[in-house]
Amino acid sequence: MIIDASMKKIFGVLLALAACSMSMQATPDTTRTDGAWRYMPKFNGTFRGFFQQSTVKSESRFTVANARLCAGGYVLPWLDYLVQVDFCAAGKIRLMDAYATVTPMQGLKVILGQTRVPFSVEASRAPHLYYFTDVSLTADFGNLRSVGIKAGYKTKGVPLYFEGGIFNSADMVDHNVWNRALTYGVKANYTAGYGLRPEVAFMSRVPGGTGNGIRVNQWNASLSWTYGRFFAEGEYIYRHYTGDSHKPSHAYNFFVDYGIPVNWRMADKLSFQARLDGISDASNGIRQSDGTLATTIDGHRRITAGATASRTVGKLYCAFRLNYEQYFYGHTENTAIATENSMLVAGLIFHF
């Protein structure tokens, strides 16, 4: 395909640059003369647990959204690794990340293994960095992990970062599937003055990777703004299905956060959040038996309001969060998203 050929050329040049630069001598960290820092692994973890009360149905539930443990460290001054497992992703055990990173020169890194496809600022956030009890609806388009190789480069003197990679289109839990088509993802962001940070991205994939899907192309643009205690962000994703197999889909997310310092026993910051996000009718890109695409996501919008009391001690973070989510559907609710209805959510989040 035209997209496949052009993207392969782009990533071929990027990976060739990384391979050539590996011959350059890396500067080791001299903070430890015995070299123990290279081999001692570091650990961190995240827990998110919630109580959800539906305001549409007389139903409620407790859920552990995340119970993640992450281990990583250096093998050599220019080679490190990371393994991340979620032992309770809403009740399921999932291997999230398993990759090695080679740093051939300052500013350049090459990652090989199972990792996140570069796309979307919201979907790229770690769970403990979410501003609400759940991720934005844009994650339905942007939250993708797979097995492959990607390279990232941070320019010298200019706060500009590029990242791109090639990945399997098959599900990340099965690495034995042979792919007839690969997934491509690229993104770039710039930390500008006045607290602004724009980001653009592109992703192209054939879901499933076995030839029974339609190539889905997505474009993404976002802008974040930090001003004192105020933070705002907007993001938009456009999804196109090749061959006019389904009408284009859209997803968006706009939110604000305002925090004030407090001197409480269990919190040093009180913040308030408000969000408007939505998604239009969309397909998962997998052909039906008749070769057509079905709408697997019903278009809907959501308004969320919330408050968070949090405390940060070094790298340790703990938060108590309360959210109310109001959903709006344009037509009959699809059974695939029947659990998504207006609700009150209270939860505990911590990261260490």
mmCIF file of C-alpha atoms in Angstrom:
data_model
loop_
_atom_site.group_PDB
_atom_site.id
_atom_site.type_symbol
_atom_site.label_atom_id
_atom_site.label_comp_id
_atom_site.label_asym_id
_atom_site.label_seq_id
_atom_site.Cartn_x
_atom_site.Cartn_y
_atom_site.Cartn_z
ATOM 1 C CA MET A 1 0.000 0.000 0.000
ATOM 2 C CA ILE A 2 1.115 3.591 -0.520
ATOM 3 C CA ILE A 3 0.968 4.383 3.172
ATOM 4 C CA ASP A 4 2.947 1.260 4.034
ATOM 5 C CA ALA A 5 5.746 2.080 1.583
ATOM 6 C CA SER A 6 6.109 5.727 2.624
ATOM 7 C CA MET A 7 6.026 4.965 6.323
ATOM 8 C CA LYS A 8 8.608 2.190 5.894
ATOM 9 C CA LYS A 9 10.980 4.653 4.232
ATOM 10 C CA ILE A 10 10.576 7.172 7.056
ATOM 11 C CA PHE A 11 11.184 4.646 9.801
ATOM 12 C CA GLY A 12 13.975 2.992 7.825
ATOM 13 C CA VAL A 13 15.912 6.257 7.810
ATOM 14 C CA LEU A 14 15.199 6.817 11.512
ATOM 15 C CA LEU A 15 16.335 3.342 12.561
ATOM 16 C CA ALA A 16 19.389 3.480 10.287
ATOM 17 C CA LEU A 17 20.419 6.683 12.071
ATOM 18 C CA ALA A 18 20.044 4.917 15.407
ATOM 19 C CA ALA A 19 22.093 1.925 14.255
ATOM 20 C CA CYS A 20 24.920 4.066 12.916
ATOM 21 C CA SER A 21 25.099 6.134 16.082
ATOM 22 C CA MET A 22 25.537 3.006 18.240
ATOM 23 C CA SER A 23 29.193 2.992 17.255
ATOM 24 C CA MET A 24 29.656 6.222 19.232
ATOM 25 C CA GLN A 25 31.070 5.786 22.739
ATOM 26 C CA ALA A 26 28.518 6.314 25.505
ATOM 27 C CA THR A 27 29.474 8.352 28.541
ATOM 28 C CA PRO A 28 28.926 6.241 31.671
ATOM 29 C CA ASP A 29 27.397 7.596 34.859
ATOM 30 C CA THR A 30 30.211 8.280 37.330
ATOM 31 C CA THR A 31 28.034 8.937 40.356
ATOM 32 C CA ARG A 32 28.837 5.422 41.617
ATOM 33 C CA THR A 33 32.439 4.281 41.303
ATOM 34 C CA ASP A 34 31.578 0.617 42.001
ATOM 35 C CA GLY A 35 29.099 0.481 39.085
ATOM 36 C CA ALA A 36 26.345 -1.013 41.248
ATOM 37 C CA TRP A 37 23.836 1.501 39.895
ATOM 38 C CA ARG A 38 23.915 -0.289 36.552
ATOM 39 C CA TYR A 39 22.458 -3.519 37.854
ATOM 40 C CA MET A 40 20.295 -2.609 40.843
ATOM 41 C CA PRO A 41 16.656 -2.677 39.633
ATOM 42 C CA LYS A 42 14.182 0.013 40.640
ATOM 43 C CA PHE A 43 10.538 -0.619 41.429
ATOM 44 C CA ASN A 44 7.382 1.473 41.381
ATOM 45 C CA GLY A 45 3.687 0.760 41.526
ATOM 46 C CA THR A 46 0.239 2.272 41.064
ATOM 47 C CA PHE A 47 -3.089 1.441 42.694
ATOM 48 C CA ARG A 48 -6.494 2.840 41.697
ATOM 49 C CA GLY A 49 -9.619 1.591 43.452
ATOM 50 C CA PHE A 50 -13.142 3.005 43.102
ATOM 51 C CA PHE A 51 -16.747 2.785 44.194
ATOM 52 C CA GLN A 52 -19.224 3.547 41.392
ATOM 53 C CA GLN A 53 -22.902 4.341 41.882
ATOM 54 C CA SER A 54 -25.064 4.519 38.770
ATOM 55 C CA THR A 55 -27.549 7.393 38.764
ATOM 56 C CA VAL A 56 -29.486 5.785 35.874
ATOM 57 C CA LYS A 57 -29.896 2.279 37.251
ATOM 58 C CA SER A 58 -30.207 1.105 40.851
ATOM 59 C CA GLU A 59 -26.796 -0.532 40.632
ATOM 60 C CA SER A 60 -23.358 -0.028 42.137
ATOM 61 C CA ARG A 61 -19.995 -1.750 42.190
ATOM 62 C CA PHE A 62 -16.488 -1.711 43.628
ATOM 63 C CA THR A 63 -13.607 -2.028 41.193
ATOM 64 C CA VAL A 64 -9.819 -2.096 41.201
ATOM 65 C CA ALA A 65 -8.949 -0.293 38.001
ATOM 66 C CA ASN A 66 -5.191 -0.780 38.371
ATOM 67 C CA ALA A 67 -2.744 -2.648 40.568
ATOM 68 C CA ARG A 68 0.439 -2.151 38.563
ATOM 69 C CA LEU A 69 3.991 -3.083 39.461
ATOM 70 C CA CYS A 70 6.942 -1.943 37.387
ATOM 71 C CA ALA A 71 10.589 -3.043 37.549
ATOM 72 C CA GLY A 72 13.463 -1.651 35.533
ATOM 73 C CA GLY A 73 17.148 -0.848 35.626
ATOM 74 C CA TYR A 74 20.422 -0.631 33.753
ATOM 75 C CA VAL A 75 22.424 -3.498 32.295
ATOM 76 C CA LEU A 76 25.046 -1.188 30.777
ATOM 77 C CA PRO A 77 25.352 2.630 30.843
ATOM 78 C CA TRP A 78 23.613 2.736 27.448
ATOM 79 C CA LEU A 79 21.190 -0.189 27.930
ATOM 80 C CA ASP A 80 18.235 -0.411 30.322
ATOM 81 C CA TYR A 81 15.009 -2.383 30.566
ATOM 82 C CA LEU A 82 11.474 -2.134 31.938
ATOM 83 C CA VAL A 83 8.761 -4.691 32.729
ATOM 84 C CA GLN A 84 5.301 -3.555 33.846
ATOM 85 C CA VAL A 85 2.452 -5.862 34.859
ATOM 86 C CA ASP A 86 -1.045 -4.852 35.896
ATOM 87 C CA PHE A 87 -2.217 -7.508 38.341
ATOM 88 C CA CYS A 88 -5.768 -6.192 38.450
ATOM 89 C CA ALA A 89 -6.843 -4.183 35.409
ATOM 90 C CA ALA A 90 -10.548 -4.232 36.305
ATOM 91 C CA GLY A 91 -10.074 -7.824 37.455
ATOM 92 C CA LYS A 92 -7.709 -9.026 34.700
ATOM 93 C CA ILE A 93 -3.953 -9.640 34.752
ATOM 94 C CA ARG A 94 -2.143 -7.961 31.850
ATOM 95 C CA LEU A 95 1.456 -7.617 30.774
ATOM 96 C CA MET A 96 1.586 -3.935 29.859
ATOM 97 C CA ASP A 97 5.232 -3.314 28.966
ATOM 98 C CA ALA A 98 8.317 -5.448 28.397
ATOM 99 C CA TYR A 99 11.068 -3.647 26.534
ATOM 100 C CA ALA A 100 14.746 -2.736 26.363
ATOM 101 C CA THR A 101 16.031 0.771 25.641
ATOM 102 C CA VAL A 102 19.321 1.505 23.897
ATOM 103 C CA THR A 103 20.700 5.058 24.221
ATOM 104 C CA PRO A 104 23.425 5.285 21.545
ATOM 105 C CA MET A 105 23.918 9.029 21.969
ATOM 106 C CA GLN A 106 22.604 11.915 24.034
ATOM 107 C CA GLY A 107 19.020 12.717 23.112
ATOM 108 C CA LEU A 108 18.412 9.535 21.088
ATOM 109 C CA LYS A 109 16.796 6.340 22.381
ATOM 110 C CA VAL A 110 15.715 3.152 20.618
ATOM 111 C CA ILE A 111 13.111 0.905 22.291
ATOM 112 C CA LEU A 112 12.508 -2.734 21.345
ATOM 113 C CA GLY A 113 9.723 -4.871 22.801
ATOM 114 C CA GLN A 114 6.124 -4.484 23.927
ATOM 115 C CA THR A 115 5.382 -0.822 24.538
ATOM 116 C CA ARG A 116 2.943 1.982 23.788
ATOM 117 C CA VAL A 117 2.421 3.078 20.184
ATOM 118 C CA PRO A 118 3.243 6.827 20.051
ATOM 119 C CA PHE A 119 -0.101 8.611 19.710
ATOM 120 C CA SER A 120 -2.314 10.899 21.822
ATOM 121 C CA VAL A 121 -1.250 12.937 24.834
ATOM 122 C CA GLU A 122 -4.137 11.693 27.004
ATOM 123 C CA ALA A 123 -3.648 8.003 26.211
ATOM 124 C CA SER A 124 0.089 8.314 26.923
ATOM 125 C CA ARG A 125 -0.465 9.326 30.564
ATOM 126 C CA ALA A 126 0.294 6.863 33.316
ATOM 127 C CA PRO A 127 -2.835 6.042 35.379
ATOM 128 C CA HIS A 128 -1.665 7.944 38.475
ATOM 129 C CA LEU A 129 -1.376 11.085 36.320
ATOM 130 C CA TYR A 130 -5.019 11.046 35.191
ATOM 131 C CA TYR A 131 -6.932 14.160 36.217
ATOM 132 C CA PHE A 132 -10.174 12.192 36.618
ATOM 133 C CA THR A 133 -11.204 8.772 37.898
ATOM 134 C CA ASP A 134 -11.024 7.427 34.350
ATOM 135 C CA VAL A 135 -9.302 8.231 31.090
ATOM 136 C CA SER A 136 -10.868 10.421 28.407
ATOM 137 C CA LEU A 137 -13.023 8.956 25.633
ATOM 138 C CA THR A 138 -10.183 9.784 23.212
ATOM 139 C CA ALA A 139 -8.408 6.723 24.639
ATOM 140 C CA ASP A 140 -10.824 4.550 22.637
ATOM 141 C CA PHE A 141 -8.834 5.671 19.583
ATOM 142 C CA GLY A 142 -5.395 6.364 21.023
ATOM 143 C CA ASN A 143 -4.654 3.846 23.773
ATOM 144 C CA LEU A 144 -2.694 1.116 21.987
ATOM 145 C CA ARG A 145 0.212 -1.090 23.035
ATOM 146 C CA SER A 146 1.949 -3.567 20.759
ATOM 147 C CA VAL A 147 5.245 -5.317 20.052
ATOM 148 C CA GLY A 148 7.723 -3.537 17.817
ATOM 149 C CA ILE A 149 10.530 -1.009 17.663
ATOM 150 C CA LYS A 150 10.443 2.747 18.091
ATOM 151 C CA ALA A 151 12.943 5.575 18.341
ATOM 152 C CA GLY A 152 12.704 8.913 20.119
ATOM 153 C CA TYR A 153 14.881 11.977 19.713
ATOM 154 C CA LYS A 154 15.039 15.155 21.800
ATOM 155 C CA THR A 155 16.738 18.043 20.027
ATOM 156 C CA LYS A 156 19.593 19.943 21.676
ATOM 157 C CA GLY A 157 18.863 23.477 22.808
ATOM 158 C CA VAL A 158 15.252 23.338 21.567
ATOM 159 C CA PRO A 159 12.455 21.651 23.616
ATOM 160 C CA LEU A 160 11.298 19.585 20.632
ATOM 161 C CA TYR A 161 10.729 15.820 20.815
ATOM 162 C CA PHE A 162 10.083 13.313 17.997
ATOM 163 C CA GLU A 163 9.038 9.678 18.353
ATOM 164 C CA GLY A 164 8.086 7.046 15.794
ATOM 165 C CA GLY A 165 7.866 3.292 15.475
ATOM 166 C CA ILE A 166 6.717 0.146 13.665
ATOM 167 C CA PHE A 167 4.624 -2.456 15.481
ATOM 168 C CA ASN A 168 2.604 -5.644 15.080
ATOM 169 C CA SER A 169 -1.044 -5.123 14.239
ATOM 170 C CA ALA A 170 -1.984 -8.278 16.111
ATOM 171 C CA ASP A 171 -3.124 -8.130 19.722
ATOM 172 C CA MET A 172 -0.312 -7.531 22.204
ATOM 173 C CA VAL A 173 -1.150 -10.695 24.176
ATOM 174 C CA ASP A 174 -0.231 -12.915 21.199
ATOM 175 C CA HIS A 175 3.256 -12.420 19.765
ATOM 176 C CA ASN A 176 3.104 -15.486 17.492
ATOM 177 C CA VAL A 177 0.721 -14.054 14.887
ATOM 178 C CA TRP A 178 2.256 -13.358 11.469
ATOM 179 C CA ASN A 179 1.188 -9.883 10.307
ATOM 180 C CA ARG A 180 0.137 -9.083 6.769
ATOM 181 C CA ALA A 181 0.135 -5.386 7.636
ATOM 182 C CA LEU A 182 1.996 -3.471 10.342
ATOM 183 C CA THR A 183 1.054 -0.560 12.598
ATOM 184 C CA TYR A 184 2.861 2.788 12.298
ATOM 185 C CA GLY A 185 2.851 5.635 14.779
ATOM 186 C CA VAL A 186 4.635 9.001 14.959
ATOM 187 C CA LYS A 187 4.294 12.027 17.199
ATOM 188 C CA ALA A 188 6.056 15.320 17.924
ATOM 189 C CA ASN A 189 5.639 17.818 20.733
ATOM 190 C CA TYR A 190 7.138 21.183 21.587
ATOM 191 C CA THR A 191 7.395 22.887 24.961
ATOM 192 C CA ALA A 192 6.785 26.511 24.018
ATOM 193 C CA GLY A 193 6.810 29.677 26.083
ATOM 194 C CA TYR A 194 3.902 30.916 28.191
ATOM 195 C CA GLY A 195 3.254 27.385 29.456
ATOM 196 C CA LEU A 196 2.052 26.077 26.079
ATOM 197 C CA ARG A 197 2.780 22.564 24.820
ATOM 198 C CA PRO A 198 1.373 21.548 21.410
ATOM 199 C CA GLU A 199 1.548 17.981 20.087
ATOM 200 C CA VAL A 200 0.647 16.340 16.768
ATOM 201 C CA ALA A 201 0.558 12.633 15.906
ATOM 202 C CA PHE A 202 -0.385 10.107 13.222
ATOM 203 C CA MET A 203 -1.176 6.390 13.473
ATOM 204 C CA SER A 204 -2.062 3.845 10.787
ATOM 205 C CA ARG A 205 -3.038 0.227 11.397
ATOM 206 C CA VAL A 206 -5.024 -2.735 10.136
ATOM 207 C CA PRO A 207 -6.694 -4.115 13.284
ATOM 208 C CA GLY A 208 -5.858 -7.760 13.830
ATOM 209 C CA GLY A 209 -3.056 -7.697 11.273
ATOM 210 C CA THR A 210 -4.249 -10.898 9.589
ATOM 211 C CA GLY A 211 -5.888 -9.455 6.489
ATOM 212 C CA ASN A 212 -9.493 -9.393 7.701
ATOM 213 C CA GLY A 213 -9.418 -5.720 8.685
ATOM 214 C CA ILE A 214 -9.601 -2.328 7.026
ATOM 215 C CA ARG A 215 -6.666 0.075 7.322
ATOM 216 C CA VAL A 216 -7.564 2.775 9.823
ATOM 217 C CA ASN A 217 -5.676 6.088 9.697
ATOM 218 C CA GLN A 218 -5.815 8.566 12.586
ATOM 219 C CA TRP A 219 -4.616 12.148 12.987
ATOM 220 C CA ASN A 220 -4.246 13.780 16.388
ATOM 221 C CA ALA A 221 -3.632 17.330 17.643
ATOM 222 C CA SER A 222 -3.543 18.632 21.210
ATOM 223 C CA LEU A 223 -2.600 21.755 23.132
ATOM 224 C CA SER A 224 -1.840 22.014 26.862
ATOM 225 C CA TRP A 225 -1.537 25.246 28.834
ATOM 226 C CA THR A 226 -0.107 25.745 32.321
ATOM 227 C CA TYR A 227 -0.546 29.082 34.077
ATOM 228 C CA GLY A 228 0.195 29.240 37.779
ATOM 229 C CA ARG A 229 -2.258 26.906 39.532
ATOM 230 C CA PHE A 230 -4.350 26.553 36.376
ATOM 231 C CA PHE A 231 -3.993 23.783 33.776
ATOM 232 C CA ALA A 232 -6.063 23.319 30.613
ATOM 233 C CA GLU A 233 -5.869 20.859 27.741
ATOM 234 C CA GLY A 234 -7.683 20.168 24.508
ATOM 235 C CA GLU A 235 -7.270 17.193 22.185
ATOM 236 C CA TYR A 236 -8.900 16.093 18.930
ATOM 237 C CA ILE A 237 -8.603 12.817 16.947
ATOM 238 C CA TYR A 238 -9.831 12.223 13.406
ATOM 239 C CA ARG A 239 -10.235 8.582 12.284
ATOM 240 C CA HIS A 240 -10.535 7.587 8.612
ATOM 241 C CA TYR A 241 -11.349 4.135 7.221
ATOM 242 C CA THR A 242 -9.876 3.335 3.788
ATOM 243 C CA GLY A 243 -12.148 2.451 0.907
ATOM 244 C CA ASP A 244 -15.007 4.515 2.360
ATOM 245 C CA SER A 245 -15.879 1.402 4.380
ATOM 246 C CA HIS A 246 -17.260 3.503 7.255
ATOM 247 C CA LYS A 247 -17.947 7.170 7.736
ATOM 248 C CA PRO A 248 -15.063 9.048 9.448
ATOM 249 C CA SER A 249 -15.081 9.182 13.242
ATOM 250 C CA HIS A 250 -14.130 11.919 15.678
ATOM 251 C CA ALA A 251 -13.073 12.077 19.331
ATOM 252 C CA TYR A 252 -12.342 15.101 21.500
ATOM 253 C CA ASN A 253 -11.428 16.003 25.054
ATOM 254 C CA PHE A 254 -11.348 19.401 26.776
ATOM 255 C CA PHE A 255 -10.692 19.825 30.494
ATOM 256 C CA VAL A 256 -9.462 22.290 33.104
ATOM 257 C CA ASP A 257 -7.842 21.799 36.502
ATOM 258 C CA TYR A 258 -7.275 24.344 39.278
ATOM 259 C CA GLY A 259 -5.370 23.526 42.456
ATOM 260 C CA ILE A 260 -4.797 25.334 45.744
ATOM 261 C CA PRO A 261 -2.343 24.411 48.531
ATOM 262 C CA VAL A 262 -3.801 23.167 51.824
ATOM 263 C CA ASN A 263 -2.298 22.098 55.125
ATOM 264 C CA TRP A 264 -4.287 18.992 55.974
ATOM 265 C CA ARG A 265 -3.067 15.811 57.630
ATOM 266 C CA MET A 266 -3.613 13.692 54.498
ATOM 267 C CA ALA A 267 -3.432 16.332 51.752
ATOM 268 C CA ASP A 268 -1.297 19.270 50.734
ATOM 269 C CA LYS A 269 -3.312 20.180 47.613
ATOM 270 C CA LEU A 270 -7.007 20.533 46.832
ATOM 271 C CA SER A 271 -7.926 20.719 43.149
ATOM 272 C CA PHE A 272 -11.094 20.977 41.086
ATOM 273 C CA GLN A 273 -11.655 19.594 37.604
ATOM 274 C CA ALA A 274 -14.198 19.901 34.797
ATOM 275 C CA ARG A 275 -14.246 17.998 31.501
ATOM 276 C CA LEU A 276 -16.175 17.753 28.243
ATOM 277 C CA ASP A 277 -15.309 14.798 26.019
ATOM 278 C CA GLY A 278 -17.062 12.860 23.293
ATOM 279 C CA ILE A 279 -16.805 10.346 20.492
ATOM 280 C CA SER A 280 -18.833 9.801 17.309
ATOM 281 C CA ASP A 281 -20.015 6.505 15.817
ATOM 282 C CA ALA A 282 -16.936 4.365 15.160
ATOM 283 C CA SER A 283 -15.891 0.901 14.020
ATOM 284 C CA ASN A 284 -13.146 -1.381 15.296
ATOM 285 C CA GLY A 285 -12.022 -1.887 11.683
ATOM 286 C CA ILE A 286 -12.709 -5.654 11.609
ATOM 287 C CA ARG A 287 -14.750 -6.838 8.620
ATOM 288 C CA GLN A 288 -18.007 -8.664 9.144
ATOM 289 C CA SER A 289 -18.811 -11.876 7.262
ATOM 290 C CA ASP A 290 -20.209 -9.804 4.380
ATOM 291 C CA GLY A 291 -17.024 -7.696 4.199
ATOM 292 C CA THR A 292 -18.552 -4.522 5.643
ATOM 293 C CA LEU A 293 -17.714 -2.662 8.836
ATOM 294 C CA ALA A 294 -20.161 -2.440 11.702
ATOM 295 C CA THR A 295 -20.483 0.454 14.128
ATOM 296 C CA THR A 296 -19.035 -0.941 17.355
ATOM 297 C CA ILE A 297 -18.966 2.341 19.314
ATOM 298 C CA ASP A 298 -22.117 4.424 19.632
ATOM 299 C CA GLY A 299 -21.505 8.148 19.511
ATOM 300 C CA HIS A 300 -21.883 9.806 22.911
ATOM 301 C CA ARG A 301 -20.723 12.791 24.951
ATOM 302 C CA ARG A 302 -19.879 13.210 28.598
ATOM 303 C CA ILE A 303 -19.597 16.024 31.129
ATOM 304 C CA THR A 304 -17.502 15.356 34.241
ATOM 305 C CA ALA A 305 -17.017 17.456 37.360
ATOM 306 C CA GLY A 306 -14.754 16.492 40.218
ATOM 307 C CA ALA A 307 -12.537 17.338 43.158
ATOM 308 C CA THR A 308 -9.246 15.814 44.320
ATOM 309 C CA ALA A 309 -7.426 16.002 47.647
ATOM 310 C CA SER A 310 -3.829 14.839 47.174
ATOM 311 C CA ARG A 311 -0.505 14.661 48.933
ATOM 312 C CA THR A 312 2.948 14.380 47.370
ATOM 313 C CA VAL A 313 6.060 13.398 49.318
ATOM 314 C CA GLY A 314 9.050 13.125 47.009
ATOM 315 C CA LYS A 315 8.092 10.502 44.423
ATOM 316 C CA LEU A 316 5.215 9.236 46.561
ATOM 317 C CA TYR A 317 1.715 10.370 45.602
ATOM 318 C CA CYS A 318 -1.704 9.706 47.153
ATOM 319 C CA ALA A 319 -5.086 11.146 46.148
ATOM 320 C CA PHE A 320 -8.740 10.907 47.180
ATOM 321 C CA ARG A 321 -10.983 11.712 44.229
ATOM 322 C CA LEU A 322 -14.708 12.304 43.714
ATOM 323 C CA ASN A 323 -16.251 12.579 40.223
ATOM 324 C CA TYR A 324 -19.707 12.855 38.740
ATOM 325 C CA GLU A 325 -20.103 11.797 35.083
ATOM 326 C CA GLN A 326 -23.154 12.675 32.996
ATOM 327 C CA TYR A 327 -23.478 10.785 29.676
ATOM 328 C CA PHE A 328 -25.469 11.886 26.627
ATOM 329 C CA TYR A 329 -26.376 9.480 23.799
ATOM 330 C CA GLY A 330 -27.631 10.550 20.411
ATOM 331 C CA HIS A 331 -29.661 7.381 19.844
ATOM 332 C CA THR A 332 -30.287 3.906 21.279
ATOM 333 C CA GLU A 333 -27.501 2.764 23.563
ATOM 334 C CA ASN A 334 -25.305 0.015 22.099
ATOM 335 C CA THR A 335 -24.964 -3.149 24.212
ATOM 336 C CA ALA A 336 -21.180 -2.961 23.735
ATOM 337 C CA ILE A 337 -21.071 0.112 25.978
ATOM 338 C CA ALA A 338 -24.099 -0.573 28.136
ATOM 339 C CA THR A 339 -22.041 -0.220 31.326
ATOM 340 C CA GLU A 340 -21.215 3.396 30.471
ATOM 341 C CA ASN A 341 -23.972 5.458 32.058
ATOM 342 C CA SER A 342 -24.148 8.466 34.331
ATOM 343 C CA MET A 343 -22.555 7.751 37.701
ATOM 344 C CA LEU A 344 -20.960 9.037 40.865
ATOM 345 C CA VAL A 345 -17.407 7.741 41.424
ATOM 346 C CA ALA A 346 -15.263 7.922 44.576
ATOM 347 C CA GLY A 347 -11.806 6.466 44.789
ATOM 348 C CA LEU A 348 -8.290 6.201 46.165
ATOM 349 C CA ILE A 349 -5.191 6.507 43.970
ATOM 350 C CA PHE A 350 -1.585 6.136 45.036
ATOM 351 C CA HIS A 351 1.789 5.774 43.329
ATOM 352 C CA PHE A 352 5.144 4.842 44.842
#
